[in-house]
mmCIF file of C-alpha atoms and ligand atoms in Angstrom:
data_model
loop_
_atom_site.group_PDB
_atom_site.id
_atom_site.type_symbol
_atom_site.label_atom_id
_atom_site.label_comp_id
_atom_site.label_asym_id
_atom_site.label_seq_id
_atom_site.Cartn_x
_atom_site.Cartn_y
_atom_site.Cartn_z
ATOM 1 C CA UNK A 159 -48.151 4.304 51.159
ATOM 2 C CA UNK A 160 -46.393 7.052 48.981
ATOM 3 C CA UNK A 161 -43.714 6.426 50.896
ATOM 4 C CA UNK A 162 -43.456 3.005 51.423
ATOM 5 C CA UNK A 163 -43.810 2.761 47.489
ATOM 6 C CA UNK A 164 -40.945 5.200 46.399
ATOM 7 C CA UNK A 165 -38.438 2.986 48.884
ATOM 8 C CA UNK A 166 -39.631 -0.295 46.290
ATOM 9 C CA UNK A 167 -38.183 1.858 43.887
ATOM 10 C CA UNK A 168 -34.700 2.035 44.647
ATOM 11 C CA UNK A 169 -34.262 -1.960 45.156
ATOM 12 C CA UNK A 170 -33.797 -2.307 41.782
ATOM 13 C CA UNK A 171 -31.155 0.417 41.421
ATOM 14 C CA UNK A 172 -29.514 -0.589 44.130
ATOM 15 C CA UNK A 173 -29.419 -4.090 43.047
ATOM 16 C CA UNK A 174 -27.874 -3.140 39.518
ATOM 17 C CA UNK A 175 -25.347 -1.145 41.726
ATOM 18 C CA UNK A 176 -24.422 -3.830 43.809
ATOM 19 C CA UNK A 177 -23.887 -6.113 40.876
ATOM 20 C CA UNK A 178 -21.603 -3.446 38.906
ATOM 21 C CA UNK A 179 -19.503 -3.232 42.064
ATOM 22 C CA UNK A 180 -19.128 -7.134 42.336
ATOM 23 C CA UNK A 181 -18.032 -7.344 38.471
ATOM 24 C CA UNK A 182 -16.275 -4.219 38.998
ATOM 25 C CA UNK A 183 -14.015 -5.682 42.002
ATOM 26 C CA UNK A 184 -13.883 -9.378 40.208
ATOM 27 C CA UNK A 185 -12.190 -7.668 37.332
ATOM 28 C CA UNK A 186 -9.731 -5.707 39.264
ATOM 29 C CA UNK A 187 -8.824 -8.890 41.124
ATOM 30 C CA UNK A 188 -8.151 -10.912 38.093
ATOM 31 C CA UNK A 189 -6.832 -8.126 35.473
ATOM 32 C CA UNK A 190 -2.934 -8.811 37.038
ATOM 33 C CA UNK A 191 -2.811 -12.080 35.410
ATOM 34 C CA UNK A 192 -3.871 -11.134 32.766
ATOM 35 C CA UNK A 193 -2.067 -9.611 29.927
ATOM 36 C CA UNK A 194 -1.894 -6.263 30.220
ATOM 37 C CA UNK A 195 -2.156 -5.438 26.436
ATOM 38 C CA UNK A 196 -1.853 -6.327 23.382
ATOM 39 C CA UNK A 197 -0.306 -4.441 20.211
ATOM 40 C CA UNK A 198 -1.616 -4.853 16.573
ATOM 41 C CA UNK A 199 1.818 -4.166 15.256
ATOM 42 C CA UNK A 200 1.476 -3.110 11.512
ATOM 43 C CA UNK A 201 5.158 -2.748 11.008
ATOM 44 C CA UNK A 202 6.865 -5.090 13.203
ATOM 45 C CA UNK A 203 7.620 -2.929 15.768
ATOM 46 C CA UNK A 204 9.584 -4.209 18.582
ATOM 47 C CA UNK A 205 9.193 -4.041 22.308
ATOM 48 C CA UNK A 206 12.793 -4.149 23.522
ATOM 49 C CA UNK A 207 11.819 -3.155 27.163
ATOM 50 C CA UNK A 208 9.924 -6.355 27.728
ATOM 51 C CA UNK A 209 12.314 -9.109 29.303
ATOM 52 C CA UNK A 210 14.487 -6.425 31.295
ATOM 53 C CA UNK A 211 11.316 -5.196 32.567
ATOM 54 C CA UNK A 212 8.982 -8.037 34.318
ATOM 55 C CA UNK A 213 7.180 -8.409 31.048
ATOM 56 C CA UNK A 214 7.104 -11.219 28.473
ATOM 57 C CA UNK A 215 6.650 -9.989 24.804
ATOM 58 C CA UNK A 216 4.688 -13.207 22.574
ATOM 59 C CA UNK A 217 5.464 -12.408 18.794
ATOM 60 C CA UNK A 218 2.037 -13.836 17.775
ATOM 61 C CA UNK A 219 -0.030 -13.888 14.243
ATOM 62 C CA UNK A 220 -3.307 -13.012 14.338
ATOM 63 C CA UNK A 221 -6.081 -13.142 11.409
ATOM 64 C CA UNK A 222 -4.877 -12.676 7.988
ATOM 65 C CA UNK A 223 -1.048 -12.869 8.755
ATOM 66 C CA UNK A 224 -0.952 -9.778 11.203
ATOM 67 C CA UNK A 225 2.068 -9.677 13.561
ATOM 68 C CA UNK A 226 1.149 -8.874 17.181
ATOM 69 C CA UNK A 227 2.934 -8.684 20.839
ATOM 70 C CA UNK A 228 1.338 -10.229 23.264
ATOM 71 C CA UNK A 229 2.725 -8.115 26.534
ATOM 72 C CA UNK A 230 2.137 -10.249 29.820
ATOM 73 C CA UNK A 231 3.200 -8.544 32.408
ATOM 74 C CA UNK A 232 5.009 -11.478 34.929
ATOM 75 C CA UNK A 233 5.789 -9.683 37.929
ATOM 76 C CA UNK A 234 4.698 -5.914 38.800
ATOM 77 C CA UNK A 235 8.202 -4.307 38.881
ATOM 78 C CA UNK A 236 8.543 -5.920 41.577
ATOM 79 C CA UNK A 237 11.612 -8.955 42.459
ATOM 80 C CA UNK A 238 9.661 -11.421 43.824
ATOM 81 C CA UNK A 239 10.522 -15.181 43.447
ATOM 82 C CA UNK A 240 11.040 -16.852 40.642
ATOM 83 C CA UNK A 241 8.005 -19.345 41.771
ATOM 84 C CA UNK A 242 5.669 -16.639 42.149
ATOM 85 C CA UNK A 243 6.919 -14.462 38.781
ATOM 86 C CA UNK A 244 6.905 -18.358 37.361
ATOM 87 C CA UNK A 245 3.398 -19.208 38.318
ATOM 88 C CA UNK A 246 1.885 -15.659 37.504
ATOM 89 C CA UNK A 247 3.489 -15.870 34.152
ATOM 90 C CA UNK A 248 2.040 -19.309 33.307
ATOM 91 C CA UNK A 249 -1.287 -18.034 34.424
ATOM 92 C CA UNK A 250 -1.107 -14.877 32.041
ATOM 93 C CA UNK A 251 -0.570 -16.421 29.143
ATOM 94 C CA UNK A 252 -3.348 -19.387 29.055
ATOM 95 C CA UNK A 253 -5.448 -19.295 26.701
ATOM 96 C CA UNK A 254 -3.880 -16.310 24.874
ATOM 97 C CA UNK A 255 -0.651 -17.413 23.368
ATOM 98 C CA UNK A 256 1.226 -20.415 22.260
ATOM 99 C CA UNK A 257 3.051 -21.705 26.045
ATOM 100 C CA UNK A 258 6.520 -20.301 25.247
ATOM 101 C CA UNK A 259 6.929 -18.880 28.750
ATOM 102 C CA UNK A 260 5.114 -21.723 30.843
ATOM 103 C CA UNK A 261 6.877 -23.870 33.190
ATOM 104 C CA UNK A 262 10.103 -22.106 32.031
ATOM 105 C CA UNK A 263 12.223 -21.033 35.187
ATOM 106 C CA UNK A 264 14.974 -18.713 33.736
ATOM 107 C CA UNK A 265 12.243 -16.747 32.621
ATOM 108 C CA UNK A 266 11.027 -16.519 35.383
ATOM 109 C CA UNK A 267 14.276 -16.174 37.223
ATOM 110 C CA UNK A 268 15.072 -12.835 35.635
ATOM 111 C CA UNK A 269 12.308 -10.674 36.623
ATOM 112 C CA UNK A 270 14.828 -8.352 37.558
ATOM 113 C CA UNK A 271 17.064 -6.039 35.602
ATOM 114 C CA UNK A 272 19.657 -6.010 38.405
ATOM 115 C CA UNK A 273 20.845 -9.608 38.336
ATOM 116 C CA UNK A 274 21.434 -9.863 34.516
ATOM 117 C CA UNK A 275 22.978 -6.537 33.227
ATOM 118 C CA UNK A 276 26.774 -6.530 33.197
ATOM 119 C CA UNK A 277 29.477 -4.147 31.105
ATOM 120 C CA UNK A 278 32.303 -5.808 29.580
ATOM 121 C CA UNK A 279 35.441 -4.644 29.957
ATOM 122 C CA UNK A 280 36.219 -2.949 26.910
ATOM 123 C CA UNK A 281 37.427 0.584 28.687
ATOM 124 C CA UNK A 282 38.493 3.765 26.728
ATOM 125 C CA UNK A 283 37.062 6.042 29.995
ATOM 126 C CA UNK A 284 39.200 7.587 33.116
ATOM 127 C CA UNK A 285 38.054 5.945 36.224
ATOM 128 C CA UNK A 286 35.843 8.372 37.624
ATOM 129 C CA UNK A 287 34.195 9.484 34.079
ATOM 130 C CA UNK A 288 30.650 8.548 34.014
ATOM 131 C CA UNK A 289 29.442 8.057 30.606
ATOM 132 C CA UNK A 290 25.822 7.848 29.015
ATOM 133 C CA UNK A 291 24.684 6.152 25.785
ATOM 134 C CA UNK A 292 21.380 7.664 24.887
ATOM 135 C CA UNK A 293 19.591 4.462 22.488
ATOM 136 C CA UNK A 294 16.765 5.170 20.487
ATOM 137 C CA UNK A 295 15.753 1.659 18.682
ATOM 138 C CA UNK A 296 13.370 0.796 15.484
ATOM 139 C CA UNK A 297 13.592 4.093 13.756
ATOM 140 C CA UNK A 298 14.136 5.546 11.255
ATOM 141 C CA UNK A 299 9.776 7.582 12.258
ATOM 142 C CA UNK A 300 8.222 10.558 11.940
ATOM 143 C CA UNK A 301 9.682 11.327 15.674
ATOM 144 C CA UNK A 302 13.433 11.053 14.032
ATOM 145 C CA UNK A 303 13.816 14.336 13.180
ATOM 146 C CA UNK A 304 11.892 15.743 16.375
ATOM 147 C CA UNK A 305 14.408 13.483 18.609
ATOM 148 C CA UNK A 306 17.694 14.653 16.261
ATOM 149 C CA UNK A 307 16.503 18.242 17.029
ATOM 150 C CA UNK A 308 16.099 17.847 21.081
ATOM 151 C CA UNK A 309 19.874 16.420 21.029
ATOM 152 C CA UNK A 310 21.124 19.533 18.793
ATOM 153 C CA UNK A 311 19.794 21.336 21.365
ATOM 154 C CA UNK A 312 20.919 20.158 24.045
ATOM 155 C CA UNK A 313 24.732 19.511 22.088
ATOM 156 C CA UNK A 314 24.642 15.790 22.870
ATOM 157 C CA UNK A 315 24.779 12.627 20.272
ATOM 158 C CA UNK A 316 22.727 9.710 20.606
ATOM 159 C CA UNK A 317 22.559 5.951 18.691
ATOM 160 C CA UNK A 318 19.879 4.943 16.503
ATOM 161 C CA UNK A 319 19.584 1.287 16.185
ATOM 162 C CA UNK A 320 17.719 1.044 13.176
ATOM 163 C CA UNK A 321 15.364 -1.481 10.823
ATOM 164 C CA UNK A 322 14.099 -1.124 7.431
ATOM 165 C CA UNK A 323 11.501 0.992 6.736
ATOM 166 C CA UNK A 324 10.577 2.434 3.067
ATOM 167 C CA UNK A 325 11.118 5.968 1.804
ATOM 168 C CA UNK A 326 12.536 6.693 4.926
ATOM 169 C CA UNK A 327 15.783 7.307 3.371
ATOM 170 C CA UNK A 328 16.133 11.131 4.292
ATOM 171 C CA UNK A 329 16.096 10.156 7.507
ATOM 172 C CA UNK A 330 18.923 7.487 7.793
ATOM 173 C CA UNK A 331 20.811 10.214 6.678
ATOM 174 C CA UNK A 332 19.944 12.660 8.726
ATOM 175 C CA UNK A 333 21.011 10.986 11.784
ATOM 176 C CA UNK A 334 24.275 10.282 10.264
ATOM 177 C CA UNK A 335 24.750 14.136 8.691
ATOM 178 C CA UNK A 336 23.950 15.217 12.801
ATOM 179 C CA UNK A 337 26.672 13.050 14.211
ATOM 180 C CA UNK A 338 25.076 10.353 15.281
ATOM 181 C CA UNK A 339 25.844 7.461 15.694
ATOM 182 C CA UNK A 340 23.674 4.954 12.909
ATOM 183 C CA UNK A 341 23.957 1.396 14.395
ATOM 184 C CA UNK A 342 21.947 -1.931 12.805
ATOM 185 C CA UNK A 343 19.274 -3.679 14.798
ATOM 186 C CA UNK A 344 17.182 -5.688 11.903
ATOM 187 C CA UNK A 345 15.502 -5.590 8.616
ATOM 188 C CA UNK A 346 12.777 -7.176 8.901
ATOM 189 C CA UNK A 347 12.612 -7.146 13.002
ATOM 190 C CA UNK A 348 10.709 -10.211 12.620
ATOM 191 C CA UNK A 349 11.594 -13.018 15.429
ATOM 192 C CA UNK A 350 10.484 -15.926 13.561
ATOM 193 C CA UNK A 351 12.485 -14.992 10.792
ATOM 194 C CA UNK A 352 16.064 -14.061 12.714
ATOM 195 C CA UNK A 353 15.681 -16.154 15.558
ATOM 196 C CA UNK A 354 15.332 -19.238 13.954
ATOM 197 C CA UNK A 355 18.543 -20.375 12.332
ATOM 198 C CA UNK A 356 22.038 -18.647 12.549
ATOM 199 C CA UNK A 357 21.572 -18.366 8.416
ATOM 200 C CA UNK A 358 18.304 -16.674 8.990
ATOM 201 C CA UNK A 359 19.869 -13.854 11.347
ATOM 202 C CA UNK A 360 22.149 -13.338 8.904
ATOM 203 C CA UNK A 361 20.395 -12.992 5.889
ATOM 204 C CA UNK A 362 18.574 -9.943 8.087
ATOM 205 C CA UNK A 363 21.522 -8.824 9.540
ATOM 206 C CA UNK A 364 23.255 -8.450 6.443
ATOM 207 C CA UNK A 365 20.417 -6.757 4.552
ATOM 208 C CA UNK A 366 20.195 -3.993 6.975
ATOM 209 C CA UNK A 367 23.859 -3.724 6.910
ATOM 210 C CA UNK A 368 24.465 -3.251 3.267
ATOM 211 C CA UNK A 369 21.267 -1.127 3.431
ATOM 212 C CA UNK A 370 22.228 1.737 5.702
ATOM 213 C CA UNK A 371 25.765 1.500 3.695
ATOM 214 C CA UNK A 372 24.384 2.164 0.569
ATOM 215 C CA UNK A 373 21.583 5.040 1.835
ATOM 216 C CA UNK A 374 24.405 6.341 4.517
ATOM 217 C CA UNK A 375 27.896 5.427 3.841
ATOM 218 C CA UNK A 376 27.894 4.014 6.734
ATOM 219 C CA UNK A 377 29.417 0.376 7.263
ATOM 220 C CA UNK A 378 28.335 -0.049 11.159
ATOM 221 C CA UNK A 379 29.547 -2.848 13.056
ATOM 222 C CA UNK A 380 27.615 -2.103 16.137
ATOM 223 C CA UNK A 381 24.253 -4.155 16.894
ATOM 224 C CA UNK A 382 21.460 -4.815 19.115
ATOM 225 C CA UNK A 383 19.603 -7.872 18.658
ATOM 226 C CA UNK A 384 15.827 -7.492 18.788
ATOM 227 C CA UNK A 385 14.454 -8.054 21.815
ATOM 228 C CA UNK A 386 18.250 -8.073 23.375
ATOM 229 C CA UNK A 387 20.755 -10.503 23.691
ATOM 230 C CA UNK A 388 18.463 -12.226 26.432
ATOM 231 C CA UNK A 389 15.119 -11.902 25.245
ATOM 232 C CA UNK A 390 13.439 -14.921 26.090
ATOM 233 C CA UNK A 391 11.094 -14.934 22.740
ATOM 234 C CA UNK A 392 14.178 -16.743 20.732
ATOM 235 C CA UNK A 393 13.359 -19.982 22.458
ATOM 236 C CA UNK A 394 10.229 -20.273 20.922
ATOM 237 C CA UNK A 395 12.165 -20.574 17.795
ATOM 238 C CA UNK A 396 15.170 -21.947 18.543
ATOM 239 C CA UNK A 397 16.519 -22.947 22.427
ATOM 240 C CA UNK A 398 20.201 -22.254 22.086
ATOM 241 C CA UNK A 399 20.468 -19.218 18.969
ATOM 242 C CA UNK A 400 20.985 -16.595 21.448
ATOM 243 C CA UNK A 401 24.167 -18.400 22.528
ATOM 244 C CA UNK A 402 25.297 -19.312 19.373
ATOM 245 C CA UNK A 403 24.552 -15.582 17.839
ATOM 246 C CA UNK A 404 26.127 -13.925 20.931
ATOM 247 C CA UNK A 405 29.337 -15.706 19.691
ATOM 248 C CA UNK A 406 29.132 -15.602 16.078
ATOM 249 C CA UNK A 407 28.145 -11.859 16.129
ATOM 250 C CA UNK A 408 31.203 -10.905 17.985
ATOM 251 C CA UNK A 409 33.934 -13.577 15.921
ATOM 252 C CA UNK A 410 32.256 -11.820 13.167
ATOM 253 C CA UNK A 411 33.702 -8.311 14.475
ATOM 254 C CA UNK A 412 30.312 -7.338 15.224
ATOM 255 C CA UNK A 413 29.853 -5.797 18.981
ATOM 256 C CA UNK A 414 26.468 -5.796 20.575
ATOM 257 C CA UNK A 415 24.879 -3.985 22.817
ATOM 258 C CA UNK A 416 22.384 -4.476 25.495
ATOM 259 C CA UNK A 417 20.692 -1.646 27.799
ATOM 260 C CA UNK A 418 20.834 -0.748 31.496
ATOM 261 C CA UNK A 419 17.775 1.603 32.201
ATOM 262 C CA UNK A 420 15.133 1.001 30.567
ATOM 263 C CA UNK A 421 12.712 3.877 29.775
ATOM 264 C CA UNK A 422 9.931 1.382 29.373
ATOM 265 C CA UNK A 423 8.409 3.419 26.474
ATOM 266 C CA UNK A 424 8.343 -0.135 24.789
ATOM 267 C CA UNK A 425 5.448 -1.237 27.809
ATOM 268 C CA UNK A 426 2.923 0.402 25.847
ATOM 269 C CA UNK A 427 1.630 3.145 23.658
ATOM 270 C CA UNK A 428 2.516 6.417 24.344
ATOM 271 C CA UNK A 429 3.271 5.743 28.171
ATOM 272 C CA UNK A 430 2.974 8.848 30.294
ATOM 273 C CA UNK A 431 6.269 11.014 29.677
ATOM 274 C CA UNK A 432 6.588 11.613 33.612
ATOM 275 C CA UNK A 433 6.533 8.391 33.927
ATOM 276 C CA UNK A 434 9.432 7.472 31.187
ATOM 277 C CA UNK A 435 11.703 10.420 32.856
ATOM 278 C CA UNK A 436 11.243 8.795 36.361
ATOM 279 C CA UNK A 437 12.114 5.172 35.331
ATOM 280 C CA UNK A 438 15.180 6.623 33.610
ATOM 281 C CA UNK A 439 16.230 8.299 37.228
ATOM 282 C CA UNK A 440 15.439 5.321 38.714
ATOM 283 C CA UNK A 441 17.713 3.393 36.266
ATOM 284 C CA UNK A 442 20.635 6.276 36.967
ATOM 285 C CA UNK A 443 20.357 5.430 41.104
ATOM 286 C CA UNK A 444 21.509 2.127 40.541
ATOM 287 C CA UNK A 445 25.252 4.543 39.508
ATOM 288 C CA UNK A 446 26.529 2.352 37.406
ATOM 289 C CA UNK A 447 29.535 4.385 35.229
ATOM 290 C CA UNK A 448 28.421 3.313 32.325
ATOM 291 C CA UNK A 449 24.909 3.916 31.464
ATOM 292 C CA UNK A 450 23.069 2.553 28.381
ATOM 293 C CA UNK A 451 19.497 4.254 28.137
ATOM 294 C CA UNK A 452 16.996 2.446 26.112
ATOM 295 C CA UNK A 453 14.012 4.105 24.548
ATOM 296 C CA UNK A 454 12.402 4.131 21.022
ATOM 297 C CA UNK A 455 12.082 5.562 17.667
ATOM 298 C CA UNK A 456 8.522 4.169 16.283
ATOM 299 C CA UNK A 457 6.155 6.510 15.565
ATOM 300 C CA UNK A 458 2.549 7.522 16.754
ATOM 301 C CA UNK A 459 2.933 5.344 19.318
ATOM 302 C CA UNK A 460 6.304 6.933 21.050
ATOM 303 C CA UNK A 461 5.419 10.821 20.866
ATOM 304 C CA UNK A 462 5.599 10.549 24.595
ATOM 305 C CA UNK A 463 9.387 9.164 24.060
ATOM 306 C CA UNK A 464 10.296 12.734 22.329
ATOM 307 C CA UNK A 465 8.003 14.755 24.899
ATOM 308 C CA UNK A 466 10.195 13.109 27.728
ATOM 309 C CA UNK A 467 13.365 13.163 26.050
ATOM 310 C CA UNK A 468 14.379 16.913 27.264
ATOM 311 C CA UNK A 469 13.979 16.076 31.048
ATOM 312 C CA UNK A 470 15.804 12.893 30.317
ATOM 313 C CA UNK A 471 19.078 14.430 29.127
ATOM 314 C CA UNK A 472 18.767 17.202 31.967
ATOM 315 C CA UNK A 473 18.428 14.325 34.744
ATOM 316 C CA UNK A 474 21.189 11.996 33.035
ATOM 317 C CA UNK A 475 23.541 15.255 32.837
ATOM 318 C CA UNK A 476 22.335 16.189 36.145
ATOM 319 C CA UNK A 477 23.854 13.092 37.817
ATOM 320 C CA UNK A 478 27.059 14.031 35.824
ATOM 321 C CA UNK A 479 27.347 11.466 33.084
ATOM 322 C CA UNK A 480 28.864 12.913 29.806
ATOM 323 C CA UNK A 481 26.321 11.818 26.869
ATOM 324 C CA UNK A 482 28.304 10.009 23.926
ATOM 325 C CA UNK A 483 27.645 8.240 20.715
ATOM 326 C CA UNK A 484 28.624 4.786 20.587
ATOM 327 C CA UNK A 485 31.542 4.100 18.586
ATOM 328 C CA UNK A 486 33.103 0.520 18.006
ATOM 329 C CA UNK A 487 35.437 1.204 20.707
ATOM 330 C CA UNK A 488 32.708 1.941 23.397
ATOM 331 C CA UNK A 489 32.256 -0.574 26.313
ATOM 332 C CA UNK A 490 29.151 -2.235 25.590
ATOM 333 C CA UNK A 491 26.444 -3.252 28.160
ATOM 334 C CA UNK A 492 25.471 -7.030 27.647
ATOM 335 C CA UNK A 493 23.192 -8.512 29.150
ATOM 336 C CA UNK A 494 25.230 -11.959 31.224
ATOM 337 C CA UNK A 495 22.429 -14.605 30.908
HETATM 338 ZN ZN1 LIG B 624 13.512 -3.378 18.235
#
């Protein structure tokens, strides 16, 4: 009887067990269309990795005018078809965003880096030079002088593709005073404000211009457009204002640049640094001679950026590129869609 009794017991266990395993599996299932996270993003940090990388960044406002990113990841790294990448991405964002992405093919058509990266032809390098462009966008941070110290000691110059951010001015500086390269990315890094009129760029670009000119010296004439030239989160606010800025920009003597290998330290906060340095030598296989490496300045959330920095100068040096600043002259990587 003892015995028979002390078996009754464990039905009950082993019926909350089975249950937790069910949800547990049900979740796993359904957690890939789903997205993967989203970002409170108290000063408009941007997630530059996003399009490049199989994943669709929503600017979104929450409660009480808070900016967030939506990050829906559309296809796992991977290059599967546009259909599937198309139907996954429609999926993800139900319910959860305003339907910028659904039913829209060339976003889903350029789930991969490889098809859409291209260098112009602007060429100041000997034919069998292989040249890197370390890119560190959305500083000036606390990390700024951590990252400007790694490249002193490793003797190599990077570009900082910067936004506005208050008493930060010691830093703007800094990179410039280290040789840097200081380059203009936005003011406000807000997509509903630049990306929804030609004026409205503009009136960004040209306040982060005449910004870093007054703090720095510095009138820079190189760019990167938030998100990239073919981020996909413009169309929400205007269909055609990549195409028209791409033009303006350059009949404006402007150059912009795109990236190559990603880091994907934009994919999320404080991504594992083993995993930043192994994207970035996955990005260097593809031996392209011109190498444009993107990671980030921003904060808290990229300490894992500076911790993987080191190994990510060894490996790029290791698969002997010479590291550079940009300069006007420099061939830019644009992104050709
Ligand atoms: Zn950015």
């Amino acid at each position: 009887m003892r015995r028979q009794g002390g078996k009754y017991i464990y039905v009950p266990i082993l019926a909350t067990f089975g249950i937790l395993l069910v949800a547990f599996a049900i979740t796993l299932a359904t957690i890939t269309n789903k997205p993967v996270n989203s970002y409170a993003v108290e000063d408009e940090t941007a997630y530059e990795g996003g399009s490049g990388n199989g994943y669709e960044f929503v600017e979104t406002e929450g409660k009480n005018g808070v900016k967030y990113y939506v990050i829906t990841k559309n296809t796992a790294d991977s290059t599967s078809s546009a259909t599937a990448a198309e139907s996954k991405t429609s999926q993800a964002v139900t319910g959860t965003t305003a339907n910028s992405t659904k039913g829209d093919s060339t976003t889903a058509s350029t789930s991969t880096t490889e098809s859409k990266t291209t260098s112009t032809t602007k060429t100041i390098r000997s034919s069998d030079e292989k040249i890197a462009y370390l890119t560190f966008d959305d500083g000036p941070s606390i990390n700024t002088e951590k990252l400007l110290d790694i490249l002193d000691q490793y003797d190599v110059k990077a570009t900082f593709f910067v936004i506005y951010h208050k008493n930060m001015e010691s830093k703007y500086k800094a990179i410039v005073d280290r040789g840097n390269t200081i380059a203009l990315h936005s003011y406000s890094h807000s997509y509903s404000k630049i990306y929804r009129t030609e004026k409205g760029y503009y009136n960004d670009l040209n306040k982060i211009h005449d910004y870093v000119e007054e703090v720095t010296g510095v009138d820079s004439k190189i760019i990167r457009f938030p998100g990239g030239s073919s981020n996909t989160v413009s169309r929400k606010y205007n269909k055609s204002i990549m195409k028209t800025l791409k033009k303006s920009v350059t009949e404006n003597g402007y150059v912009f640049h795109d990236w190559n290998v990603d880091s994907t330290d934009a994919s999320g906060i404080n991504r594992d640094p083993d995993l930043l340095v192994e994207k970035v030598k996955a990005g260097l296989q593809k031996k392209k001679p011109v190498v444009d490496i993107l990671m980030h300045d921003t904060g808290k959330s990229k300490t894992t950026t500076v911790e993987a920095l080191p190994r990510i100068i060894e490996a790029v040096q290791a698969e002997g590129y010479k590291i550079e600043p940009l300069t006007i002259e420099s061939e830019a990587i644009q992104h050709n869609w």
